[in-house]
PDB file of C-alpha atoms in Angstrom:
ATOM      1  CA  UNK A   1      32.654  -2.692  21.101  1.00  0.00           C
ATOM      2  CA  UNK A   2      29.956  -2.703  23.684  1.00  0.00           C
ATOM      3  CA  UNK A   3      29.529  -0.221  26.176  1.00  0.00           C
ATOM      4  CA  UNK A   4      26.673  -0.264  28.735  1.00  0.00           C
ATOM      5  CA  UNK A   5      25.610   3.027  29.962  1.00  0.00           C
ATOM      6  CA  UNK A   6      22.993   4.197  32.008  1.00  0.00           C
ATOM      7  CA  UNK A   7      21.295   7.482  31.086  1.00  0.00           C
ATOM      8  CA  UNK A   8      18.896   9.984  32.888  1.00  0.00           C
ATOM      9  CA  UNK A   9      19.328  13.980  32.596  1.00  0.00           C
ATOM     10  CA  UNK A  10      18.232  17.448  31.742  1.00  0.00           C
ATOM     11  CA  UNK A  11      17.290  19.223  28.752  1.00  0.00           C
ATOM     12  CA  UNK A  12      16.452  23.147  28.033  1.00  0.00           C
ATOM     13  CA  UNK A  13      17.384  25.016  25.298  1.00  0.00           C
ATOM     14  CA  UNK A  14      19.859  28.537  25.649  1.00  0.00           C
ATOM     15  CA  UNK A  15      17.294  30.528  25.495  1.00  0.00           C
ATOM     16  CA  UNK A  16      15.898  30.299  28.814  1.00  0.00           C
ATOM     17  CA  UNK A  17      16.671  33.164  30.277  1.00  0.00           C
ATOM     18  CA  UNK A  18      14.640  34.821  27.633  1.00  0.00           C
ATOM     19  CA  UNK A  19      12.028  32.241  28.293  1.00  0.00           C
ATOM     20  CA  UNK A  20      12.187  32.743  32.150  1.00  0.00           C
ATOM     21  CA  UNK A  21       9.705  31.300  34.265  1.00  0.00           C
ATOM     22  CA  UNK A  22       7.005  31.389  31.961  1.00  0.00           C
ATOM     23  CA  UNK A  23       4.788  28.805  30.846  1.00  0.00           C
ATOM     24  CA  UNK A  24       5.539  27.620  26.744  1.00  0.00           C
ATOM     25  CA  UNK A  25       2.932  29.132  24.344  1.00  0.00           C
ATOM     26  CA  UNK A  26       1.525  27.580  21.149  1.00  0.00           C
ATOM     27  CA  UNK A  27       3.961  29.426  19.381  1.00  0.00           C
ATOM     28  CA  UNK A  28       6.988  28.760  21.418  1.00  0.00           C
ATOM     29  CA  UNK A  29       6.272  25.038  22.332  1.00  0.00           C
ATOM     30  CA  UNK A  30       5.454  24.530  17.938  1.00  0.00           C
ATOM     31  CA  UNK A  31       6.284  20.656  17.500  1.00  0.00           C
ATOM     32  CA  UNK A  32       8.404  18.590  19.346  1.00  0.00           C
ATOM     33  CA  UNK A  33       8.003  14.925  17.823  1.00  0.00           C
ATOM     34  CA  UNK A  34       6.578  15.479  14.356  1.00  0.00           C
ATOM     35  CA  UNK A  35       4.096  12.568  13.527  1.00  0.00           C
ATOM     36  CA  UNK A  36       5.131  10.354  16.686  1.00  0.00           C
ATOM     37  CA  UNK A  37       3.015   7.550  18.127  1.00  0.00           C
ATOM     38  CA  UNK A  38       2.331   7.279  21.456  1.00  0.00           C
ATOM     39  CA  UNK A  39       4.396   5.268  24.619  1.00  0.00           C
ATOM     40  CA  UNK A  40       3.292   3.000  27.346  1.00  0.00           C
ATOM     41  CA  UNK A  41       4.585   3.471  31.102  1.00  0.00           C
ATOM     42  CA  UNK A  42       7.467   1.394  31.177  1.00  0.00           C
ATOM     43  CA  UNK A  43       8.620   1.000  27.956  1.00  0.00           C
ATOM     44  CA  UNK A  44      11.720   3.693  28.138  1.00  0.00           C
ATOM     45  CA  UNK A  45      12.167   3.553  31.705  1.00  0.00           C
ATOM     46  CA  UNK A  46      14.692   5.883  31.650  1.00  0.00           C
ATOM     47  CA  UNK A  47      13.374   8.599  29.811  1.00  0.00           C
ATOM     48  CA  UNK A  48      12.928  11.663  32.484  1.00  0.00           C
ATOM     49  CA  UNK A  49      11.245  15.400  31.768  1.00  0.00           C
ATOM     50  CA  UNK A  50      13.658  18.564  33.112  1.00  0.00           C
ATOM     51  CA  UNK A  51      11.030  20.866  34.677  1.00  0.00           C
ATOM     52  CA  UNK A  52      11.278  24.346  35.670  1.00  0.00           C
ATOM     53  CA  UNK A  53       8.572  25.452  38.443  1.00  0.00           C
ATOM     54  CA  UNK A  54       6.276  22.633  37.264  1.00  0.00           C
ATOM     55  CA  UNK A  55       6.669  23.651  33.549  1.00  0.00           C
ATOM     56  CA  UNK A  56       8.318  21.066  30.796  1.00  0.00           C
ATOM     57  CA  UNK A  57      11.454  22.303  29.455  1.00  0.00           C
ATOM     58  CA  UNK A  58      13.342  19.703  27.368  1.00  0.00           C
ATOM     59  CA  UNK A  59      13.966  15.536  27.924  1.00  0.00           C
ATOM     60  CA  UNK A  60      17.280  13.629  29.563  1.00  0.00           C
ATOM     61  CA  UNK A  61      17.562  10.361  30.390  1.00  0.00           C
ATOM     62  CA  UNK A  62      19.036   7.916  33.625  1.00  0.00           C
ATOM     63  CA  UNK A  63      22.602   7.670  33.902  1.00  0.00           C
ATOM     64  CA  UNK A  64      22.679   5.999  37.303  1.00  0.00           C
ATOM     65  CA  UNK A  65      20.982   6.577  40.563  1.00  0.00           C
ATOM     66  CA  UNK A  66      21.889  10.025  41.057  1.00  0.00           C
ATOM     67  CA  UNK A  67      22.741  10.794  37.500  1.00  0.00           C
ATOM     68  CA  UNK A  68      20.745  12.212  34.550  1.00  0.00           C
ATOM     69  CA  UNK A  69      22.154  12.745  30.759  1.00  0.00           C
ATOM     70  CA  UNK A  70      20.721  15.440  28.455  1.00  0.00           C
ATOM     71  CA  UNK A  71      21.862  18.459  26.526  1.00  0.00           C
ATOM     72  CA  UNK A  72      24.444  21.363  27.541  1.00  0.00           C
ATOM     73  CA  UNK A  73      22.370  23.528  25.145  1.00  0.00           C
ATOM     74  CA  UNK A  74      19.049  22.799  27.812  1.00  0.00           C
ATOM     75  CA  UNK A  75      20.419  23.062  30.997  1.00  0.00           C
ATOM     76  CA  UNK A  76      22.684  26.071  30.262  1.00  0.00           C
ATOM     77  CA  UNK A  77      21.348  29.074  31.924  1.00  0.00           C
ATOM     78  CA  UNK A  78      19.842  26.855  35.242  1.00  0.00           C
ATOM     79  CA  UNK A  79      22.737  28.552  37.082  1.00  0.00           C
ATOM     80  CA  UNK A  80      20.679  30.554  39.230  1.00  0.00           C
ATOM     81  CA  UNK A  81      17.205  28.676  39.353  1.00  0.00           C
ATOM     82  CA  UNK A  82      18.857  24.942  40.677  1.00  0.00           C
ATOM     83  CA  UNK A  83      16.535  25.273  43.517  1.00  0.00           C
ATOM     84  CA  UNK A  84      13.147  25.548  41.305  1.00  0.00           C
ATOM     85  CA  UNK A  85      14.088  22.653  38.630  1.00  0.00           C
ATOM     86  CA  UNK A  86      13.241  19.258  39.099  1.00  0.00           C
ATOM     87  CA  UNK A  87      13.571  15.548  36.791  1.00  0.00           C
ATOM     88  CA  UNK A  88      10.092  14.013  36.823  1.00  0.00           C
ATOM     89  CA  UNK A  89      10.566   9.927  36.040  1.00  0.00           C
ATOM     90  CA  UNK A  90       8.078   7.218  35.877  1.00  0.00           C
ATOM     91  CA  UNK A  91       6.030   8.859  33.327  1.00  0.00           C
ATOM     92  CA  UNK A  92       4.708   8.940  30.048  1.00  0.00           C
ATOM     93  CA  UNK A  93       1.863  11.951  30.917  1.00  0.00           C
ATOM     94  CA  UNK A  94       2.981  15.504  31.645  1.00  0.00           C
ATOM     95  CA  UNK A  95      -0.517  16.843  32.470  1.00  0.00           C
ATOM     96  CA  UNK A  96      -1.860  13.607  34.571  1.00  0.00           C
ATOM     97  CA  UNK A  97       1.232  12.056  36.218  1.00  0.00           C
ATOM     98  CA  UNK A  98       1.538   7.930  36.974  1.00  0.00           C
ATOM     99  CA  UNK A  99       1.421   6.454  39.985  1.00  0.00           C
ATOM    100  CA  UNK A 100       5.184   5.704  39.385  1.00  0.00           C
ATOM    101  CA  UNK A 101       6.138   9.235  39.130  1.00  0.00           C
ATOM    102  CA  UNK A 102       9.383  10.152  40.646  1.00  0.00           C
ATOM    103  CA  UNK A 103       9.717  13.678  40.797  1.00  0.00           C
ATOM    104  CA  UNK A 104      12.830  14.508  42.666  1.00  0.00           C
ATOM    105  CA  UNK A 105      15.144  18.268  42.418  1.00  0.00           C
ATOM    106  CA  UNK A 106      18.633  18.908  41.285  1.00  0.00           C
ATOM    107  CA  UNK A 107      21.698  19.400  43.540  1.00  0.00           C
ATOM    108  CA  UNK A 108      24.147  20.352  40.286  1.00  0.00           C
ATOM    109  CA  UNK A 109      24.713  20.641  36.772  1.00  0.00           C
ATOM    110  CA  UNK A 110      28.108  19.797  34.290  1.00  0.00           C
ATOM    111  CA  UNK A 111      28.397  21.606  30.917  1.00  0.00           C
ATOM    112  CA  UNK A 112      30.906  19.247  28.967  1.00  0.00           C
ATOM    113  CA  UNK A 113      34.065  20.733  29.736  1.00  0.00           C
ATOM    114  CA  UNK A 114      34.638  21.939  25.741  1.00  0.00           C
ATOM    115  CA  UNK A 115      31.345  22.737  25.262  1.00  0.00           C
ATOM    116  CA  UNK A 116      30.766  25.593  22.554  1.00  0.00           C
ATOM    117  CA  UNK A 117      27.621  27.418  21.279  1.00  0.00           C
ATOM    118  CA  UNK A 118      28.823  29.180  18.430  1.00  0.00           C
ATOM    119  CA  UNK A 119      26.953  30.663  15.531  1.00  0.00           C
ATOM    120  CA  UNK A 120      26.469  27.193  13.644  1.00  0.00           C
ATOM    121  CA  UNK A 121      25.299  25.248  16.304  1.00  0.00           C
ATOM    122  CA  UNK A 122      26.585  23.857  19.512  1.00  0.00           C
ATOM    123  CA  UNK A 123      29.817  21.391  19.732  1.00  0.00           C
ATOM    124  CA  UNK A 124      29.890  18.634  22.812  1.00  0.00           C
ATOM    125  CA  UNK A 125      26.105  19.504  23.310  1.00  0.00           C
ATOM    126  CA  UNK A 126      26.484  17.095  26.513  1.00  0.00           C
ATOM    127  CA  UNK A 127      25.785  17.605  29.916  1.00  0.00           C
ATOM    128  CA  UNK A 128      25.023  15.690  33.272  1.00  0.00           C
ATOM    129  CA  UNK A 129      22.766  16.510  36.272  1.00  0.00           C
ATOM    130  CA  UNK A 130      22.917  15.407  40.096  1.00  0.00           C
ATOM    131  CA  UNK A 131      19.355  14.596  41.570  1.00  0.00           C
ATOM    132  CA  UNK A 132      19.621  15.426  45.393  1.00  0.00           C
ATOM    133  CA  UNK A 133      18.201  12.111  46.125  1.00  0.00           C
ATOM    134  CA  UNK A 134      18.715   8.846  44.276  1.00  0.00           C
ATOM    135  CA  UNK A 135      16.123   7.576  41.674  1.00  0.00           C
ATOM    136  CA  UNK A 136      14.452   3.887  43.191  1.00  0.00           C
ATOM    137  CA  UNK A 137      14.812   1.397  40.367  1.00  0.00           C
ATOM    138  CA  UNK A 138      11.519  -0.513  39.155  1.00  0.00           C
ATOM    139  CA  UNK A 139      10.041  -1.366  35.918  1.00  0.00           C
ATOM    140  CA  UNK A 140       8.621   2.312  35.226  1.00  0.00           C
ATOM    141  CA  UNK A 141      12.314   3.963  36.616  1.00  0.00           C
ATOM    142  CA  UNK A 142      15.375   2.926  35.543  1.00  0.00           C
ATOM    143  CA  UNK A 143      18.746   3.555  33.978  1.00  0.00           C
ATOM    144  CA  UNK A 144      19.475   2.712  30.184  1.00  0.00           C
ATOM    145  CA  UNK A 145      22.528   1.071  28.509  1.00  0.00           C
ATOM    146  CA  UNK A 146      24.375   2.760  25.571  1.00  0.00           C
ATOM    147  CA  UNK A 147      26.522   1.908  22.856  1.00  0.00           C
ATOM    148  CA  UNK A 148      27.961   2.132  19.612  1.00  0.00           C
ATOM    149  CA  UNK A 149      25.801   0.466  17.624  1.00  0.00           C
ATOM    150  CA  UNK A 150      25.440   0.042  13.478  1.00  0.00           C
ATOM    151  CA  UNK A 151      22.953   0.013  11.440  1.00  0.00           C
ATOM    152  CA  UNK A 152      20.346   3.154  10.074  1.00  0.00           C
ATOM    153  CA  UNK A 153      17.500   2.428  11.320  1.00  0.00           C
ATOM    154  CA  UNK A 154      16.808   4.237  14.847  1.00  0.00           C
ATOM    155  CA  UNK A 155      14.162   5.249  17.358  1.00  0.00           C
ATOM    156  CA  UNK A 156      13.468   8.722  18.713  1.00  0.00           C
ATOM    157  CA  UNK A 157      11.731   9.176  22.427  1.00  0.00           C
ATOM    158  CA  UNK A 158      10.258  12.383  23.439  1.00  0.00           C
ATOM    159  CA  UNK A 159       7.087  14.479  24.338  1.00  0.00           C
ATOM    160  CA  UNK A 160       5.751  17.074  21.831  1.00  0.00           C
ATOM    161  CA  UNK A 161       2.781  17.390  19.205  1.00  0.00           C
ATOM    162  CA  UNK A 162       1.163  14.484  16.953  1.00  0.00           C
ATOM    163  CA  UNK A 163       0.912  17.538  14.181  1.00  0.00           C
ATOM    164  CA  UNK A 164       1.720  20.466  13.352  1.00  0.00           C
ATOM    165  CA  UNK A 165       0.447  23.566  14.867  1.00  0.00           C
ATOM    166  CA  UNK A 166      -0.468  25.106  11.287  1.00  0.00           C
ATOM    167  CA  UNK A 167      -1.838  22.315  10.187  1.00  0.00           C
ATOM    168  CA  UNK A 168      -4.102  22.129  13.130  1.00  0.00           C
ATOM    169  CA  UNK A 169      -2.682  19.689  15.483  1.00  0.00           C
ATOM    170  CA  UNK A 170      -3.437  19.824  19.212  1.00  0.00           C
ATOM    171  CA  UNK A 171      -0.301  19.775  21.395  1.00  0.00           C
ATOM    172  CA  UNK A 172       0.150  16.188  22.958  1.00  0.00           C
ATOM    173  CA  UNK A 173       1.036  16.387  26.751  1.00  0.00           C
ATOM    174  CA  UNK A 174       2.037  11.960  26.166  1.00  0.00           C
ATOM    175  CA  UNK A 175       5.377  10.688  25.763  1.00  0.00           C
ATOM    176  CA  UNK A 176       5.878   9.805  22.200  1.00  0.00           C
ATOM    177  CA  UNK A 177       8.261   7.707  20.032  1.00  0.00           C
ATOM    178  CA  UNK A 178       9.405   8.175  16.336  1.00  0.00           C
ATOM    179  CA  UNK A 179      11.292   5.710  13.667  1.00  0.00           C
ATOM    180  CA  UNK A 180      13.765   7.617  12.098  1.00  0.00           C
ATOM    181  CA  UNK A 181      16.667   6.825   9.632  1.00  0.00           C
ATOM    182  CA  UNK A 182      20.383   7.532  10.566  1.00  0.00           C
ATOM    183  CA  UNK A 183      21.912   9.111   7.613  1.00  0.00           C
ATOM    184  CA  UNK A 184      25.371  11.444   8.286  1.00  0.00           C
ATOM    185  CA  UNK A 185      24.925  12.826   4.760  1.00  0.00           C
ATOM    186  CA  UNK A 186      22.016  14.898   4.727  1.00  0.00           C
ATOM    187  CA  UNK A 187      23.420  16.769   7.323  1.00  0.00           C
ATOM    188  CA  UNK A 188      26.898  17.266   5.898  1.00  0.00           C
ATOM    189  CA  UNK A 189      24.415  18.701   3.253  1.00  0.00           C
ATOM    190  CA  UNK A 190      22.386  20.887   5.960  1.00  0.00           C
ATOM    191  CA  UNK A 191      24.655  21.910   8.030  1.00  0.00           C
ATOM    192  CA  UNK A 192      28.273  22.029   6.136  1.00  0.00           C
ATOM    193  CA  UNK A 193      30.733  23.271   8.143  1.00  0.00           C
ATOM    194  CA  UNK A 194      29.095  22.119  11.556  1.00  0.00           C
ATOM    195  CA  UNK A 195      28.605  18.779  11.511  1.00  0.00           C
ATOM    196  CA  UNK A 196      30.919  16.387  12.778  1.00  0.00           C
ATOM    197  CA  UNK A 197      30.620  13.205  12.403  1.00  0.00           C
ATOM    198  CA  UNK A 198      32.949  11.725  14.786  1.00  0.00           C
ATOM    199  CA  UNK A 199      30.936  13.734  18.078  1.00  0.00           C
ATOM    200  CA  UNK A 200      27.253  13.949  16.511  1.00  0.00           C
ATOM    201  CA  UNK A 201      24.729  11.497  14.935  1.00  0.00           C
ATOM    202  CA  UNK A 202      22.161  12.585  12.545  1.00  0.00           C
ATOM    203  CA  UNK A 203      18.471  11.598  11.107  1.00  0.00           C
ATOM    204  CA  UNK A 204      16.444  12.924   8.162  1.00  0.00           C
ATOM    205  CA  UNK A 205      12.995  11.819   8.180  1.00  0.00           C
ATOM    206  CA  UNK A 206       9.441  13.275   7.959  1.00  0.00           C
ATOM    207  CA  UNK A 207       8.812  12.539  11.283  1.00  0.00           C
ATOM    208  CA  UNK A 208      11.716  14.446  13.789  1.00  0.00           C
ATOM    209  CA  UNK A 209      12.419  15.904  16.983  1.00  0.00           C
ATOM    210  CA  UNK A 210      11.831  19.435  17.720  1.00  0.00           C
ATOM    211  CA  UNK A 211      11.865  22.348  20.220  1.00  0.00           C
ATOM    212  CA  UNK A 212      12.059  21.453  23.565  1.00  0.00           C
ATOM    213  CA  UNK A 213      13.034  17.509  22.322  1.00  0.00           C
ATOM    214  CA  UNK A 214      16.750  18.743  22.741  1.00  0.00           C
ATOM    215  CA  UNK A 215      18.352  16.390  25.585  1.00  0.00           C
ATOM    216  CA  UNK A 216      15.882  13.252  25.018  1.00  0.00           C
ATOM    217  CA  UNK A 217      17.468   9.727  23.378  1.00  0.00           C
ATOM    218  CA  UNK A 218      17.777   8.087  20.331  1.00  0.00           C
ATOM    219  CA  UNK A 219      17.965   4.668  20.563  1.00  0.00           C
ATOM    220  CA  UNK A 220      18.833   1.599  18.737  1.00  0.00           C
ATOM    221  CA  UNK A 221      18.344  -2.404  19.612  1.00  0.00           C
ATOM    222  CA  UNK A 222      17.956  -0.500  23.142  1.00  0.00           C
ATOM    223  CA  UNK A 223      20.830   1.211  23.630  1.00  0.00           C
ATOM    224  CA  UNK A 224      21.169   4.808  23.634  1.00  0.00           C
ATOM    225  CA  UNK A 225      22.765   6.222  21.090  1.00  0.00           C
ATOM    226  CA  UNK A 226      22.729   9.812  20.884  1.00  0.00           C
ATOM    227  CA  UNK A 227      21.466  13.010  22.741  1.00  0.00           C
ATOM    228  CA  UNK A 228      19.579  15.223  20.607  1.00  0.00           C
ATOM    229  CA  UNK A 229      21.110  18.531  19.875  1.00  0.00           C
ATOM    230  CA  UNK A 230      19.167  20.345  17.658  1.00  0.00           C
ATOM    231  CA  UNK A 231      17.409  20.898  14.002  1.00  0.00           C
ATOM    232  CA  UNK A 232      16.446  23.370  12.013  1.00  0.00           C
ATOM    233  CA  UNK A 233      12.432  22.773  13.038  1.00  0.00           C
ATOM    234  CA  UNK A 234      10.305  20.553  12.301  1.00  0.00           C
ATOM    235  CA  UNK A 235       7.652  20.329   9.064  1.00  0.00           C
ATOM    236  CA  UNK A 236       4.308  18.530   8.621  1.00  0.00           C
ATOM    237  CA  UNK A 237       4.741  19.128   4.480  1.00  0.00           C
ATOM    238  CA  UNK A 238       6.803  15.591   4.047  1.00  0.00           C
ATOM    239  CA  UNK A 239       9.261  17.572   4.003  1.00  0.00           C
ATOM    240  CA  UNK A 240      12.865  15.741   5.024  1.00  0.00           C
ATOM    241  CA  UNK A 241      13.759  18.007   8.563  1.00  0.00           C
ATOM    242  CA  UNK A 242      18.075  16.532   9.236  1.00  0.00           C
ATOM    243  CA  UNK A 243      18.574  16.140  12.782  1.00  0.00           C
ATOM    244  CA  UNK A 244      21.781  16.246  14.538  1.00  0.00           C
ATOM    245  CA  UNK A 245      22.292  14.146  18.096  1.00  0.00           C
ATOM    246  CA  UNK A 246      25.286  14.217  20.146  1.00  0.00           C
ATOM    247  CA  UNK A 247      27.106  10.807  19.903  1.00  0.00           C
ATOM    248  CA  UNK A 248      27.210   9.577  23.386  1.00  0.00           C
ATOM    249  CA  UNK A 249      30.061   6.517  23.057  1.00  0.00           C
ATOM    250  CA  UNK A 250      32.444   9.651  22.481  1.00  0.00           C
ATOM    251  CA  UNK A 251      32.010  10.883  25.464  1.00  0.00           C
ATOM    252  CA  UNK A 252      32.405   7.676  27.818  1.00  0.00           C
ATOM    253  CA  UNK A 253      35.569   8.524  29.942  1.00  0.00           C
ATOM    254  CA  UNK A 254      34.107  11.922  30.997  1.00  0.00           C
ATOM    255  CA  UNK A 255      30.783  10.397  32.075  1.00  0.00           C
ATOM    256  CA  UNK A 256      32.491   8.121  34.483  1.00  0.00           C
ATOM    257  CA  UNK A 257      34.517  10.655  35.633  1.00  0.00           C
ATOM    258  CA  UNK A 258      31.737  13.189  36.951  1.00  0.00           C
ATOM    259  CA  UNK A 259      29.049  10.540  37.634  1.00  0.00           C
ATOM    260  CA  UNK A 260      30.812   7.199  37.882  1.00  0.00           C
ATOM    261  CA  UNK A 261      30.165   3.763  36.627  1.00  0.00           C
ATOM    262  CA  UNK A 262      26.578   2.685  35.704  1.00  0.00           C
ATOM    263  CA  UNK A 263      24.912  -0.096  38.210  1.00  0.00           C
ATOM    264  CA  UNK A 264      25.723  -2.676  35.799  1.00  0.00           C
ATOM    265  CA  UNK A 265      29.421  -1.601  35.208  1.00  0.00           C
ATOM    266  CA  UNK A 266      30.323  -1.569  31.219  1.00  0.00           C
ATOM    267  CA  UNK A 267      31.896  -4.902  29.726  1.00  0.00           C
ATOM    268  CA  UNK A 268      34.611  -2.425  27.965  1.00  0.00           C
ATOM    269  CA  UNK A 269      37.737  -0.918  29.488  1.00  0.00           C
ATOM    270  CA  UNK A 270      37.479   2.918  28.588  1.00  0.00           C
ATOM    271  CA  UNK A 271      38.645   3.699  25.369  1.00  0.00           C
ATOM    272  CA  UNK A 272      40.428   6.717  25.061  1.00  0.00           C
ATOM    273  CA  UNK A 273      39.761   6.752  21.310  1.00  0.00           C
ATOM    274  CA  UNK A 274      36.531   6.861  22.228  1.00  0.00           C
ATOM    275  CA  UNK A 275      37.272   9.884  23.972  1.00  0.00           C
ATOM    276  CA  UNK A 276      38.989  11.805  21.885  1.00  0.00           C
ATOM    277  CA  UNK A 277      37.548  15.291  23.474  1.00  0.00           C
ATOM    278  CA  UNK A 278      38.506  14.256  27.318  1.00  0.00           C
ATOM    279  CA  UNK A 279      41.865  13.458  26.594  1.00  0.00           C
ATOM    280  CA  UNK A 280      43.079  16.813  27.692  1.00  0.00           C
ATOM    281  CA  UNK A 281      41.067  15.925  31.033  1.00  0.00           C
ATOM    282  CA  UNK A 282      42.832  12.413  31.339  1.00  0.00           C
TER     283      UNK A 282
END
């Protein structure tokens, strides 16, 4: 079943009130895509950076015009700081910004109603953000479809590092993409007890998200898929680092119901077994 979604929004990780206002170190920033290769303007259109004060905090992506998707687990804490965070489209540079940059501040922010940070990791890690003023479509800004797609084979959009810190890798300021390999096993393995498969998606590959990647998309045949959520860190060793995203067709009835149907309205009547956590909402 196809469902067309559009998908733009916010992404910092819980601990940003211990991070505050402060710019990300070498040490705090360490890795965000692992062994990536690099984007060109355009190409994932609707792949925004959440900002705080001018400083990158996590990825989201275009819902709709006024819409952005990304992780509860980033934008939880922006209670009190709405006013100083903006969503920065049209870009693949963080340091030197395109000519089709967008940059555009917040009016609000929606936690998924059941969302839970508990000791193993967060459950529903979904969340949408209101732009005060709507996002003007081109071909550097727009909103992406999703579905519920098959297959293992998967790609991975964010900004981070080329290498490792340790290893010597400068920190890349360039929007970068990953192949990665969707396999729910590995992190049954990983992270037994907390993983789900019916809400999340996972990868294990060399190359993976990491800090500050929570809230950016995994796509596949251009659809978005999944929202990462988080991992355990990333490795430059070859080492296999399981990934676990939040699986956005889940979640379909309660992104209509804050934000609203997508400019190109989805071909499928909403599901409500594809909504098995919003039913209590419905």
């Amino acid at each position: 079943m196809r469902i067309l979604f559009a998908i733009s929004f916010l992404n910092v990780i819980t601990a940003f009130q211990v991070l505050s206002l402060t710019s990300l170190t070498d040490e705090t920033a360490a890795g965000r895509i692992l062994n990536g290769i690099s984007v060109v303007i355009g190409e994932f259109p609707y792949v925004v950076a959440i900002k705080v004060e001018g400083k990158f905090r996590c990825g989201g992506f275009i819902y709709n015009e006024r819409w952005v998707v990304t992780a509860a687990s980033c934008v939880n804490g922006f209670q009190n700081v709405l006013d100083r965070v903006t969503v920065e489209a049209g870009i693949v540079s963080l340091q030197s910004p395109e000519l089709s940059q967008q940059l555009i501040r917040i009016e609000s922010f929606h936690l998924y109603d059941s969302y839970n940070e508990s000791l193993t990791g967060p459950l529903h890690d979904l969340a949408l953000i209101q732009t005060r003023l709507p996002f003007t479509f081109n071909s550097e800004v727009n909103f992406s479809y999703y579905d519920e797609t098959s297959g293992e084979v998967a790609t991975f959009v964010g900004w981070g590092v080329a290498e490792a810190i340790e290893d010597g890798g400068s920190y890349s300021n360039e929007l970068r993409k990953a192949t990665l390999t969707i396999n729910s096993n590995i992190c049954q393995s990983s992270y037994a007890g907390s993983y789900q498969n019916a809400y999340m998606i996972c990868t294990g590959d060399t190359q993976s998200p990491c800090h500050y990647d929570e809230g950016s998309p995994l796509v596949q045949n251009g659809y978005v898929v999944g929202v990462m959520s988080r991992n355990n860190g990333c490795d430059a060793t070859g080492t296999v680092v399981p990934t676990i995203y939040t699986r956005l067709s889940v979640y379909y009835n309660w992104m209509v119901a804050i934000a609203g149907i997508q400019p190109v309205p989805s071909l499928v009547q909403m599901n409500r077994s594809l909504s098995e956590p919003y039913l209590q909402g419905m």
